[in-house]
Structure formats: structure tokens, C-alpha cells
GROMACS .gro file of C-alpha atoms in nm:
model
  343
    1UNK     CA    1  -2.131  -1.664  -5.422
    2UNK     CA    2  -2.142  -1.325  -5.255
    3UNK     CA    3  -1.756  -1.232  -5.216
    4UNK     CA    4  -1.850  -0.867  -5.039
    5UNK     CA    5  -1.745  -0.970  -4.636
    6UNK     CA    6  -1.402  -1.106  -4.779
    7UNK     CA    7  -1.306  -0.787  -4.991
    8UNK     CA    8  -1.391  -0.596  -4.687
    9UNK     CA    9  -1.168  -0.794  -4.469
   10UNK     CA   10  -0.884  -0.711  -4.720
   11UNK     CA   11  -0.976  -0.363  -4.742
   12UNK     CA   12  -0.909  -0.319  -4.388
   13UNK     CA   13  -0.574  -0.505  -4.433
   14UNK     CA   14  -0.470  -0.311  -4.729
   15UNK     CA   15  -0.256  -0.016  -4.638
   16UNK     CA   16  -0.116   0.267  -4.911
   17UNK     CA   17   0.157   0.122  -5.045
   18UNK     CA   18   0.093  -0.037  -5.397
   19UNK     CA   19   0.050  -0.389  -5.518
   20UNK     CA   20   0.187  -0.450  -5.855
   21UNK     CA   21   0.015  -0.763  -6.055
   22UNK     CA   22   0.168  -0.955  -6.351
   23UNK     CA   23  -0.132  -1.174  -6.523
   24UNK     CA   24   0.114  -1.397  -6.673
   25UNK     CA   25   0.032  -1.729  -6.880
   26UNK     CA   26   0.059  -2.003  -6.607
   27UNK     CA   27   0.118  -1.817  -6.330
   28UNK     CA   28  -0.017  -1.496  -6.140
   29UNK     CA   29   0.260  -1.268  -5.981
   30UNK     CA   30   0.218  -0.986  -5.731
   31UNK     CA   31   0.492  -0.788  -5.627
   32UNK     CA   32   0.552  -0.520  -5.363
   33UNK     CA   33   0.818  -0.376  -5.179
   34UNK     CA   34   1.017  -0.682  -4.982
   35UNK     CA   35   0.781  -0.977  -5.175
   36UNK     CA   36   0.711  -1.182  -5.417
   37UNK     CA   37   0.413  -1.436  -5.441
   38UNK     CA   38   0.314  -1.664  -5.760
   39UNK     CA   39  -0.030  -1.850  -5.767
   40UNK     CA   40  -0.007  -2.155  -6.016
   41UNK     CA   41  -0.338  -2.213  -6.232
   42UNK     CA   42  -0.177  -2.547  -6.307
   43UNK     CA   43  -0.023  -2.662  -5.941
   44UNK     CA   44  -0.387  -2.481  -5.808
   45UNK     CA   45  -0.256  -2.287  -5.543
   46UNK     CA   46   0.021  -2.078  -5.414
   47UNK     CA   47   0.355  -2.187  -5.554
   48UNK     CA   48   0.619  -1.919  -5.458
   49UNK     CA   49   0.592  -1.716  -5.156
   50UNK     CA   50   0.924  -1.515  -5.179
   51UNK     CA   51   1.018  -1.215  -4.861
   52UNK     CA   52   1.353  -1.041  -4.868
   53UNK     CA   53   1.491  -1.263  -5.115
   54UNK     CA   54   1.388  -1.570  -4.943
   55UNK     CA   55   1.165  -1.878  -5.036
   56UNK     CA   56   0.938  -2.030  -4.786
   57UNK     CA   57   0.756  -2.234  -4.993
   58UNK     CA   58   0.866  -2.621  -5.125
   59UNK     CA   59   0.527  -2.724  -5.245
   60UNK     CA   60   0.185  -2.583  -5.295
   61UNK     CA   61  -0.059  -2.517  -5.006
   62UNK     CA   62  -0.331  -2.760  -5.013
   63UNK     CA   63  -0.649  -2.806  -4.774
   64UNK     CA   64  -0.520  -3.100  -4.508
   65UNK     CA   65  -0.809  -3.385  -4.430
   66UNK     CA   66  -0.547  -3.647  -4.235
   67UNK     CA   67  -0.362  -3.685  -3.920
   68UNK     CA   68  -0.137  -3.957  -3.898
   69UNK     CA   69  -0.302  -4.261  -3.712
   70UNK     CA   70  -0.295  -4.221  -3.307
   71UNK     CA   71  -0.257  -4.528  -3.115
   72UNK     CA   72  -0.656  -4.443  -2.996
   73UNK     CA   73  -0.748  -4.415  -3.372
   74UNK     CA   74  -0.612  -4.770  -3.387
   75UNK     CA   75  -0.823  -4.918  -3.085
   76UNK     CA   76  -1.100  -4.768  -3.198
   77UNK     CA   77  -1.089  -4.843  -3.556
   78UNK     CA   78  -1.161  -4.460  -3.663
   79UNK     CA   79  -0.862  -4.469  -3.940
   80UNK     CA   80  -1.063  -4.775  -4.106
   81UNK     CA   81  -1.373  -4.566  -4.076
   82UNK     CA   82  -1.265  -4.244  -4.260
   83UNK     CA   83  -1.004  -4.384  -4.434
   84UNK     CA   84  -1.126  -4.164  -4.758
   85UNK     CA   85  -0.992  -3.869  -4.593
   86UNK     CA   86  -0.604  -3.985  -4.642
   87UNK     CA   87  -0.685  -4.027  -5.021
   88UNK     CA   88  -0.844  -3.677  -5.041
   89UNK     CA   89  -0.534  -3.570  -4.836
   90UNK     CA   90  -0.321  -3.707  -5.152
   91UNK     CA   91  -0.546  -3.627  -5.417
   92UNK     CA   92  -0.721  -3.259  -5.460
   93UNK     CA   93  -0.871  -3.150  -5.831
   94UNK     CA   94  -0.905  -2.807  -5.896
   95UNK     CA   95  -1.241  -2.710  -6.012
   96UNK     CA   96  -1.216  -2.334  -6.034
   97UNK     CA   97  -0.961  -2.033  -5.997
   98UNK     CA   98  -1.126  -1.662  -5.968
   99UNK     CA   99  -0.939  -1.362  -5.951
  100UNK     CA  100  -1.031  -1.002  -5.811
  101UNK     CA  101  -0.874  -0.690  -5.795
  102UNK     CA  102  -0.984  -0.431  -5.582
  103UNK     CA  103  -1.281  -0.645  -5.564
  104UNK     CA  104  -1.370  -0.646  -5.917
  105UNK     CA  105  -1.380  -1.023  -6.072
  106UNK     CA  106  -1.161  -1.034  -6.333
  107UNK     CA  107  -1.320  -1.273  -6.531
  108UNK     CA  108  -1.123  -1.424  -6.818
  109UNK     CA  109  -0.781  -1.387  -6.708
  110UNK     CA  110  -0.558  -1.718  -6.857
  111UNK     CA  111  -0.390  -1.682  -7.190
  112UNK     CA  112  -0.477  -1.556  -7.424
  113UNK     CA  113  -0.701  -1.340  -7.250
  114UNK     CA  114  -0.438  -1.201  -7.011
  115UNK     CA  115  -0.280  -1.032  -7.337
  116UNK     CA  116  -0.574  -0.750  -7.260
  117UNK     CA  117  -0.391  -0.654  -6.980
  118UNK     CA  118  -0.074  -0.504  -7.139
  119UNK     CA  119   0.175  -0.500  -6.876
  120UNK     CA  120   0.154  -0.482  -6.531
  121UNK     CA  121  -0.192  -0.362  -6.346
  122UNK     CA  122  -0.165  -0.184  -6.010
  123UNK     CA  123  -0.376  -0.270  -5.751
  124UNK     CA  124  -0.452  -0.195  -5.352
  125UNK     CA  125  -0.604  -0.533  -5.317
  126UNK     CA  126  -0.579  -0.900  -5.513
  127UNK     CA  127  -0.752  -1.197  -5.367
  128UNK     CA  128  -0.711  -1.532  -5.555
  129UNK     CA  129  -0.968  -1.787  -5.491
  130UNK     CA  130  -0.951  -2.125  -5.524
  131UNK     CA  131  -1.208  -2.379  -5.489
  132UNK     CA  132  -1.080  -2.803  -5.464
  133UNK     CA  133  -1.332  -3.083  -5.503
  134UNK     CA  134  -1.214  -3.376  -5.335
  135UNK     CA  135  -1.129  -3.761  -5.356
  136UNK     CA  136  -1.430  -3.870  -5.136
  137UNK     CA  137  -1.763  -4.044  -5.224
  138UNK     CA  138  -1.977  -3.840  -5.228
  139UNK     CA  139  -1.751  -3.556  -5.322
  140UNK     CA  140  -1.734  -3.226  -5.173
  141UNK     CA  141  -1.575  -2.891  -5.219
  142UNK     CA  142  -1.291  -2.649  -5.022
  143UNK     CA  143  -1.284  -2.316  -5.108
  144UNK     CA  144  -0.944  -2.112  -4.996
  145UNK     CA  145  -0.944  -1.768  -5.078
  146UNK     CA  146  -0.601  -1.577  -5.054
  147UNK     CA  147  -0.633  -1.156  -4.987
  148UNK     CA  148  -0.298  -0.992  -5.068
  149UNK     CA  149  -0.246  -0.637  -4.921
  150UNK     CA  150  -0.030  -0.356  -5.008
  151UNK     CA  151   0.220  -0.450  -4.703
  152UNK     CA  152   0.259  -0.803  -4.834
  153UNK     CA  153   0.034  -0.932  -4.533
  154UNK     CA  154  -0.193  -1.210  -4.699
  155UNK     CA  155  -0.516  -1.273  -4.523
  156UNK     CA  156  -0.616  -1.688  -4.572
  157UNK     CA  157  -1.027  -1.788  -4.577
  158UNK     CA  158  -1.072  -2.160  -4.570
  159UNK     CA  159  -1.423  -2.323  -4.626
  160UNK     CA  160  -1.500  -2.675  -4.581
  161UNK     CA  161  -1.858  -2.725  -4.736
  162UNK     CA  162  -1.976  -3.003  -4.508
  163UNK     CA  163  -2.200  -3.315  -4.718
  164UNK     CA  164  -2.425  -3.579  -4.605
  165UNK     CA  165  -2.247  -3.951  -4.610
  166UNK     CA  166  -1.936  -3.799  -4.556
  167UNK     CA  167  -1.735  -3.976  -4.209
  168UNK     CA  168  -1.611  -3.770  -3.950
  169UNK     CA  169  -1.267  -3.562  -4.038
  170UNK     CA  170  -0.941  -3.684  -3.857
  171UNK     CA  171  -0.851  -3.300  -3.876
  172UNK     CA  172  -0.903  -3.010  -4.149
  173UNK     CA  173  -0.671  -2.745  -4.188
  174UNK     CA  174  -0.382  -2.615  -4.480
  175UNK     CA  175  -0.027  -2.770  -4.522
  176UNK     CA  176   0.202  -2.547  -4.573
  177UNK     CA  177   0.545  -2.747  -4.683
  178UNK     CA  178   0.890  -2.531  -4.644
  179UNK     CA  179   1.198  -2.573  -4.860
  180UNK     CA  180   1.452  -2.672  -4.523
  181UNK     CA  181   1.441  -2.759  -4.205
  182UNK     CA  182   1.333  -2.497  -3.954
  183UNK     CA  183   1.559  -2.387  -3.666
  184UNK     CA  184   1.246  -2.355  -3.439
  185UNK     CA  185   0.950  -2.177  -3.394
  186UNK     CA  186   0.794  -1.961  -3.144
  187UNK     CA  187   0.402  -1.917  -3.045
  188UNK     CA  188   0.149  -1.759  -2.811
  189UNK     CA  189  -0.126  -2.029  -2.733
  190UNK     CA  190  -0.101  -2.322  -2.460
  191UNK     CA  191   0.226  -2.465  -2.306
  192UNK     CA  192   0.327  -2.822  -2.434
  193UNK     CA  193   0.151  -3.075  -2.668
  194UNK     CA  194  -0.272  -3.027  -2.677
  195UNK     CA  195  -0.525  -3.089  -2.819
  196UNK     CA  196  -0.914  -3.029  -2.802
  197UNK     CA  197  -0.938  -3.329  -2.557
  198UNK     CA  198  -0.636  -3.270  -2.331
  199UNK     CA  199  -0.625  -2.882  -2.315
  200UNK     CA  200  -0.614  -2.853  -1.959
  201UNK     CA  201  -0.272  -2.878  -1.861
  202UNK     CA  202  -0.168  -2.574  -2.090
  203UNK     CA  203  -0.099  -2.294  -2.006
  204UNK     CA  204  -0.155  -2.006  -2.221
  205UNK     CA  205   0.158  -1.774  -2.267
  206UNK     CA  206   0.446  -1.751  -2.571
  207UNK     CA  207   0.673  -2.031  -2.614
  208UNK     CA  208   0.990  -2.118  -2.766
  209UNK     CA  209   1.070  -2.469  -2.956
  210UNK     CA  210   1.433  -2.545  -3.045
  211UNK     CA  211   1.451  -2.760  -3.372
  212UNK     CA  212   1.115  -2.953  -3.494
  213UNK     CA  213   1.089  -3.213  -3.190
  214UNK     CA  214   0.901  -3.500  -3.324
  215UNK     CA  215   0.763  -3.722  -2.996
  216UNK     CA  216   0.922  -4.019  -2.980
  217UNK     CA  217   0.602  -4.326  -2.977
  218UNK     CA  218   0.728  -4.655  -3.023
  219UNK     CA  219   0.479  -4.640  -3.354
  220UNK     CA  220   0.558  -4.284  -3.545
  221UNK     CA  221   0.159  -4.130  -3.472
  222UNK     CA  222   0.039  -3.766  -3.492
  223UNK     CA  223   0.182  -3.547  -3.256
  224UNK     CA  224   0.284  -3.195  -3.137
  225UNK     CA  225  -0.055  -2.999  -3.223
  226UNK     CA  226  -0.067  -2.699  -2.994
  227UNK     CA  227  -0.441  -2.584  -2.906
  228UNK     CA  228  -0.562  -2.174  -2.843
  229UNK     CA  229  -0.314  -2.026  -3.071
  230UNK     CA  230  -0.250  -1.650  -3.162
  231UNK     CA  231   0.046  -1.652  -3.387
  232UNK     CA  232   0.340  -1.893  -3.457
  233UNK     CA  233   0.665  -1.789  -3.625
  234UNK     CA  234   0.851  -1.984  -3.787
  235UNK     CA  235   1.256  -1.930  -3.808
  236UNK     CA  236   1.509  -2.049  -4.078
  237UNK     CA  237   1.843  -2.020  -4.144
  238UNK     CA  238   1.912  -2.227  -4.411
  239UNK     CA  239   1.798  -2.208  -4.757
  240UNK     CA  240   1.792  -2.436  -5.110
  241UNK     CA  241   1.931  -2.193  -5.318
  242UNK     CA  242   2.335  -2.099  -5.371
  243UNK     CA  243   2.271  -1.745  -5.341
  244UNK     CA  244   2.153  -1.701  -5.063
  245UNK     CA  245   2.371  -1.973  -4.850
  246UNK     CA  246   2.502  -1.839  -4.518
  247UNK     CA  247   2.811  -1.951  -4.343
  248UNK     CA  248   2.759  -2.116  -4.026
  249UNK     CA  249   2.910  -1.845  -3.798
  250UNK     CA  250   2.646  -1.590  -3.962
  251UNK     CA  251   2.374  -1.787  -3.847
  252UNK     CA  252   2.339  -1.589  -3.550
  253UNK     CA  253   2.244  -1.245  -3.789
  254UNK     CA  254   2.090  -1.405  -4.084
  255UNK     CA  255   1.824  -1.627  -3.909
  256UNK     CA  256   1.470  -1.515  -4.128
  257UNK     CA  257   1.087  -1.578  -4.001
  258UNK     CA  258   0.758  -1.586  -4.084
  259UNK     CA  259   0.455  -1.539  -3.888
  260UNK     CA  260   0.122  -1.711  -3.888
  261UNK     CA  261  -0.137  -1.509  -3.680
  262UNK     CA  262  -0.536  -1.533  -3.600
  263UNK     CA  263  -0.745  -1.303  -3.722
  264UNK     CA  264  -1.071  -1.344  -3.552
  265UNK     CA  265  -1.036  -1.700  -3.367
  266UNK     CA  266  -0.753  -1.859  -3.254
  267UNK     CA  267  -0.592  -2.162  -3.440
  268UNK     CA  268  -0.440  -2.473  -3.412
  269UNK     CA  269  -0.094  -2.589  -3.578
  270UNK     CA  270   0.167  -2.864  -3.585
  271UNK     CA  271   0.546  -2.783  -3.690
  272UNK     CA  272   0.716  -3.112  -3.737
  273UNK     CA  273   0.982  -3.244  -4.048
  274UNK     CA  274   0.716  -3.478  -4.178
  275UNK     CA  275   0.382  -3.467  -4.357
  276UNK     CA  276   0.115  -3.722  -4.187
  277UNK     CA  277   0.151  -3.952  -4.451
  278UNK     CA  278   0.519  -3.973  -4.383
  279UNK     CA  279   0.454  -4.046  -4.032
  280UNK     CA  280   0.154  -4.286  -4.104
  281UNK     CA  281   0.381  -4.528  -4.304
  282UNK     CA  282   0.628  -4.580  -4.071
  283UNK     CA  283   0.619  -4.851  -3.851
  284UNK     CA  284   0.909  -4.768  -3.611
  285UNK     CA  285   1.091  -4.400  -3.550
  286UNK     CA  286   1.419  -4.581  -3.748
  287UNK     CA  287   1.163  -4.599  -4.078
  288UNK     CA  288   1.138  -4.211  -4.113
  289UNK     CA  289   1.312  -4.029  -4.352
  290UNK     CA  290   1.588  -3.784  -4.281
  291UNK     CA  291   1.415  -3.486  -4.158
  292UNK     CA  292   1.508  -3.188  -4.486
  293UNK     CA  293   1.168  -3.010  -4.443
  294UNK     CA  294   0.933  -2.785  -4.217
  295UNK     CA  295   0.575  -2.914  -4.265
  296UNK     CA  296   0.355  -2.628  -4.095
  297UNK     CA  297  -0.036  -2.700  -4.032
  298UNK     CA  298  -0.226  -2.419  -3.943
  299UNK     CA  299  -0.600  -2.590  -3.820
  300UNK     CA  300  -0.944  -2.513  -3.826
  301UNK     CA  301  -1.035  -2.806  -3.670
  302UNK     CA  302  -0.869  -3.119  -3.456
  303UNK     CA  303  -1.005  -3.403  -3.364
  304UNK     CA  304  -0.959  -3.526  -3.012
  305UNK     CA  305  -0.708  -3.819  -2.876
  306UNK     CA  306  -0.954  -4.001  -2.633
  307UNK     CA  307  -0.760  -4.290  -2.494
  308UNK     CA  308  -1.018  -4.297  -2.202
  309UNK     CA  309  -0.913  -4.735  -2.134
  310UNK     CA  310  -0.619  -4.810  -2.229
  311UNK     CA  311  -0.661  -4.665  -2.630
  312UNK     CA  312  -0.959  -4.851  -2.741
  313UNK     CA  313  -1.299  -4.645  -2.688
  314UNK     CA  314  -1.380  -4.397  -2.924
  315UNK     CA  315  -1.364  -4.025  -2.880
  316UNK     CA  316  -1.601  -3.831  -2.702
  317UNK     CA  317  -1.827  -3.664  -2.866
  318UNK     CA  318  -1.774  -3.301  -2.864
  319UNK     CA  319  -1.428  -3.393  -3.005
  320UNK     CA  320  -1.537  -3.524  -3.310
  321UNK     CA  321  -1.542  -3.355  -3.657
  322UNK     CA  322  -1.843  -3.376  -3.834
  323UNK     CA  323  -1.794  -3.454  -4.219
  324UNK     CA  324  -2.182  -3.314  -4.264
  325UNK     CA  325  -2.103  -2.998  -4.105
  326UNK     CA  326  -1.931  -2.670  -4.250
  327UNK     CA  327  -1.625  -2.581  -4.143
  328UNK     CA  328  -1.491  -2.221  -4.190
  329UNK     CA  329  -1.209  -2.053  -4.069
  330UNK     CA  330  -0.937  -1.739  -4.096
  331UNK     CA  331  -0.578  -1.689  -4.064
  332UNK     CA  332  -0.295  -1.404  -4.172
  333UNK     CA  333   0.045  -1.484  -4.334
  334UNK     CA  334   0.244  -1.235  -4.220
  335UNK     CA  335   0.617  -1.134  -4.342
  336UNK     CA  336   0.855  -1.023  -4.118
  337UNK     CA  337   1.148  -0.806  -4.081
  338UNK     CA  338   1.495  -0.944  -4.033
  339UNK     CA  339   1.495  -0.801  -3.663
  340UNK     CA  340   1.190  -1.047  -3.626
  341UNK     CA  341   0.935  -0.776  -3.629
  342UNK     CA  342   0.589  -0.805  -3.851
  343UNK     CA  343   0.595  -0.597  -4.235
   0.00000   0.00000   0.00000
């Protein structure tokens, strides 16, 4: 697989300050000045993603194949039809890891071959890649590919290699799960709740949410997806661990944020206190859990709502997702400063 048009793109993010690698026996490390990051070879995927001091991560990023069930995906009987997606949403195996540096493949890099390396290796560039085959019949692969510049900026590729036999996608996108509950989060795309189907009442400009509203259906049921996005950020103030614990009057100065931004297309995302499958198996809004996390979805692709009479016919066409088709897409991870502006 030809890897050229992706170490270009993190050429161009990489600027001249240094990245410092640690090949370690479980885990990869990269350091640089305000971050640290750890990709898991076990967990398959990003497991620490630490800026100023902070963690933003709770669990490990994973490709996203389900939306909790609308009440038009009920009518229609479209969750029955591609119910295989929720299980690949649960279930991912990793089939490969490959690691590059400067755009040179690494090769053998778990123990014990990482002894070779002898210490830390210092780098402009590191881009981890990891490919996922998932729970479906017939299977299929993902391939996320993380580029880490010298500014901490991490630039996201996301390939869904589309397979004959496979149903139509309720969405496709990454889940990123954060250790607390957000205080908000701001974003430049369309006003309001969208989606592919029901864009027109948006209008584009940048937005502020207070808290992570969840919409209040009688049935708990996918919601607050906002279409034609060019960046979110997210804002936290509080944190898991002891030491970094603010009082509540400080919350004013010690609010933190990280930003999510397009790099060629613009993106869909969701920011809500539930995964989908929390959402999906509750019945009623008192059946949810407390809400102690930030579940973020950044989306290549949504599927449409329909409810064209009264929640029963299918969606239209153009606002389907086809399981046969590719799906690629591109997004940055972007840490910011304490005053809220971008690394």
C-alpha cells in the first residue's frame, strides 16, 4: 500500500520543533514540548493523549459503524437490516500496526526488536497506522492512520474499504471517549441539530453549546449530529486525576480545550455523555446512566433521518451509506493553548 500522499500531508504539518519517540515494549510514546501521546499495540489504537498535563482520553479511539436507533430506523426496519454494524461497533480485531518515521517503515519494532533502538529516536514526523478487520460477514477492513507533527498537531486518515454483501452503514466515523464530562463545546458548521437529510434550516456560522444537551425523545434515539463542520472544540474543566483537581471558583481560569478541525472537507460530529449503545438500550430518558463522560464523534459519513409519513418509509436515497462503497476521510487533532488558541 503506497503510503507517499499521507507522509506528504504530514510533511506539510510538521514544523521545526522536534518529536522525541520512545519504542517501548507495549506501548509507543512521542513526546514534544506541551504533549504526550501513547499508541497501545495491545488496546490497538491511541491510548493516552496527554496536553499541558492534561488527559483527554478515557478509552481508545476506535472506527464507529452505529447510531443509536431513530424512531424512522424503527418504522422502517433499517436497525433489523444492518444490525451487524452494532456488533462491529462493539467488537474490532486488530490485524496490523505499522510504524514510520520520517516516512521510513520501521519494520520490526515490538520487543525484543525495539531493544535496537537504544534510547530515544528523534524524529520530524511519526505516523502510526492501524488497520481493524471487523465483526461483519463478510468481513472487511478500516485503516486509521495517525501523523504526529513537531507542534503536537496530529493529522487523522480514516479508510473504510467498502465489500460486496455488506448492508448499508447507520453512520461511519471515530469515537473518541473523554475521561469527564465536558463543560461545552464550540463549532463553526450549521446552527442547531442536522443532518444530511434536514440541512436546510442551518445556518452556517460558529456556535456555542453549554453542557452536552442530550434531546429529550420519549425513546433515548440518536441525536445532536451537526452537518458542514470546520472545527469543534471541546472544553473541560474537570479532570480524573488528584493532581490536577481545580477548585470550583478557579474554574473560570483553568477551563482546557481541544480542537477538532477539517483538513480538506468538512466533517460531521456529535458531543453527547453517551456512546450509541448507551442510548440504544434505553427504553425511557430515566434508564440512562449518570452522564460522567464526553463521547465525541467526528464523521465521515451520516446517514439521513427520513421520517417522510409519520416515521415509517425508508430513507431517500442519496442519504444512504453504501456498505459496498469506500469511504475515506481526513481530520486534525489539534492542542490548544490555555487562552483557547491552537499549538
Amino acid at each position: 500500500m503506497d503510503y507517499t500522499s499521507k507522509q506528504q500531508a504530514g510533511d506539510s504539518l510538521a514544523g521545526k520543533k522536534k518529536l522525541r519517540v520512545v519504542f517501548g515494549d507495549v506501548v509507543l510514546g512521542v513526546l514534544g514540548e506541551g504533549f504526550e501521546y501513547l499508541f497501545s499495540y495491545s488496546q490497538g489504537g491511541m491510548e493516552s493523549l496527554v496536553i499541558n498535563g492534561r488527559e483527554w482520553l478515557y478509552r481508545t479511539p476506535k472506527p464507529s459503524f452505529w447510531r443509536a436507533t431513530t424512531d424512522n430506523d424503527r418504522g422502517s426496519k433499517f436497525s433489523f437490516k444492518s444490525a451487524m454494524w452494532m456488533g462491529a461497533d462493539l467488537f474490532l480485531r486488530t490485524d496490523q500496526i505499522r510504524v514510520l518515521l520520517n516516512g521510513e517503515d520501521m519494520h520490526s519494532f515490538m520487543a525484543p526488536d525495539n531493544n535496537r533502538f537504544g534510547g530515544e529516536k528523534e524524529a520530524d514526523t511519526l505516523t502510526v497506522i492501524f488497520v481493524y478487520a471487523t465483526a461483519t460477514v463478510p468481513e472487511t477492513l478500516v485503516e486509521v492512520s495517525y501523523t504526529v507533527a513537531g507542534d503536537g498537531r496530529i493529522q487523522v486518515d480514516v479508510h473504510y474499504f467498502g465489500k460486496e454483501g455488506l448492508p448499508e452503514l447507520p453512520v461511519f466515523g471515530m469515537r473518541f471517549i473523554m475521561p469527564t464530562k465536558a463543560d461545552g463545546y464550540r463549532y463553526l458548521g450549521l446552527s442547531g441539530e442536522t443532518y444530511p437529510d434536514r440541512m436546510a434550516g442551518g445556518v452556517k456560522g460558529e456556535w456555542s453549546v453549554c453542557g452536552l444537551p442530550v434531546t429529550p425523545y420519549l425513546v433515548p434515539q440518536d441525536c445532536g449530529v451537526h452537518m458542514d463542520t470546520d472545527w469543534v472544540e471541546i472544553d473541560r474543566y474537570s479532570v480524573l486525576a488528584n493532581e490536577h483537581r481545580f477548585k470550583e471558583q478557579e474554574k473560570e481560569n483553568q477551563e482546557f480545550s481541544l480542537r477538532f478541525e477539517k483538513i480538506a472537507a468538512p466533517f460531521a460530529f456529535s458531543c453527547l455523555p453517551y456512546t450509541a449503545l448507551e442510548l440504544e438500550n434505553a427504553t425511557h430518558q430515566e434508564e440512562l446512566p449518570p452522564a460522567r463522560r464526553t463521547v465525541v464523534c467526528i464523521l465521515g459519513a451520516v446517514r439521513g433521518v427520513g421520517g417522510i409519513d409519520s416515521w415509517g418509509s425508508d430513507v431517500e436515497k442519496p442519504w444512504h451509506i453504501d456498505g459496498e462503497k469506500d469511504i475515506e476521510y481526513s481530520f486534525a487533532i489539534v492542542p490548544m493553548q490555555t487562552d483557547r488558541r491552537p499549538v
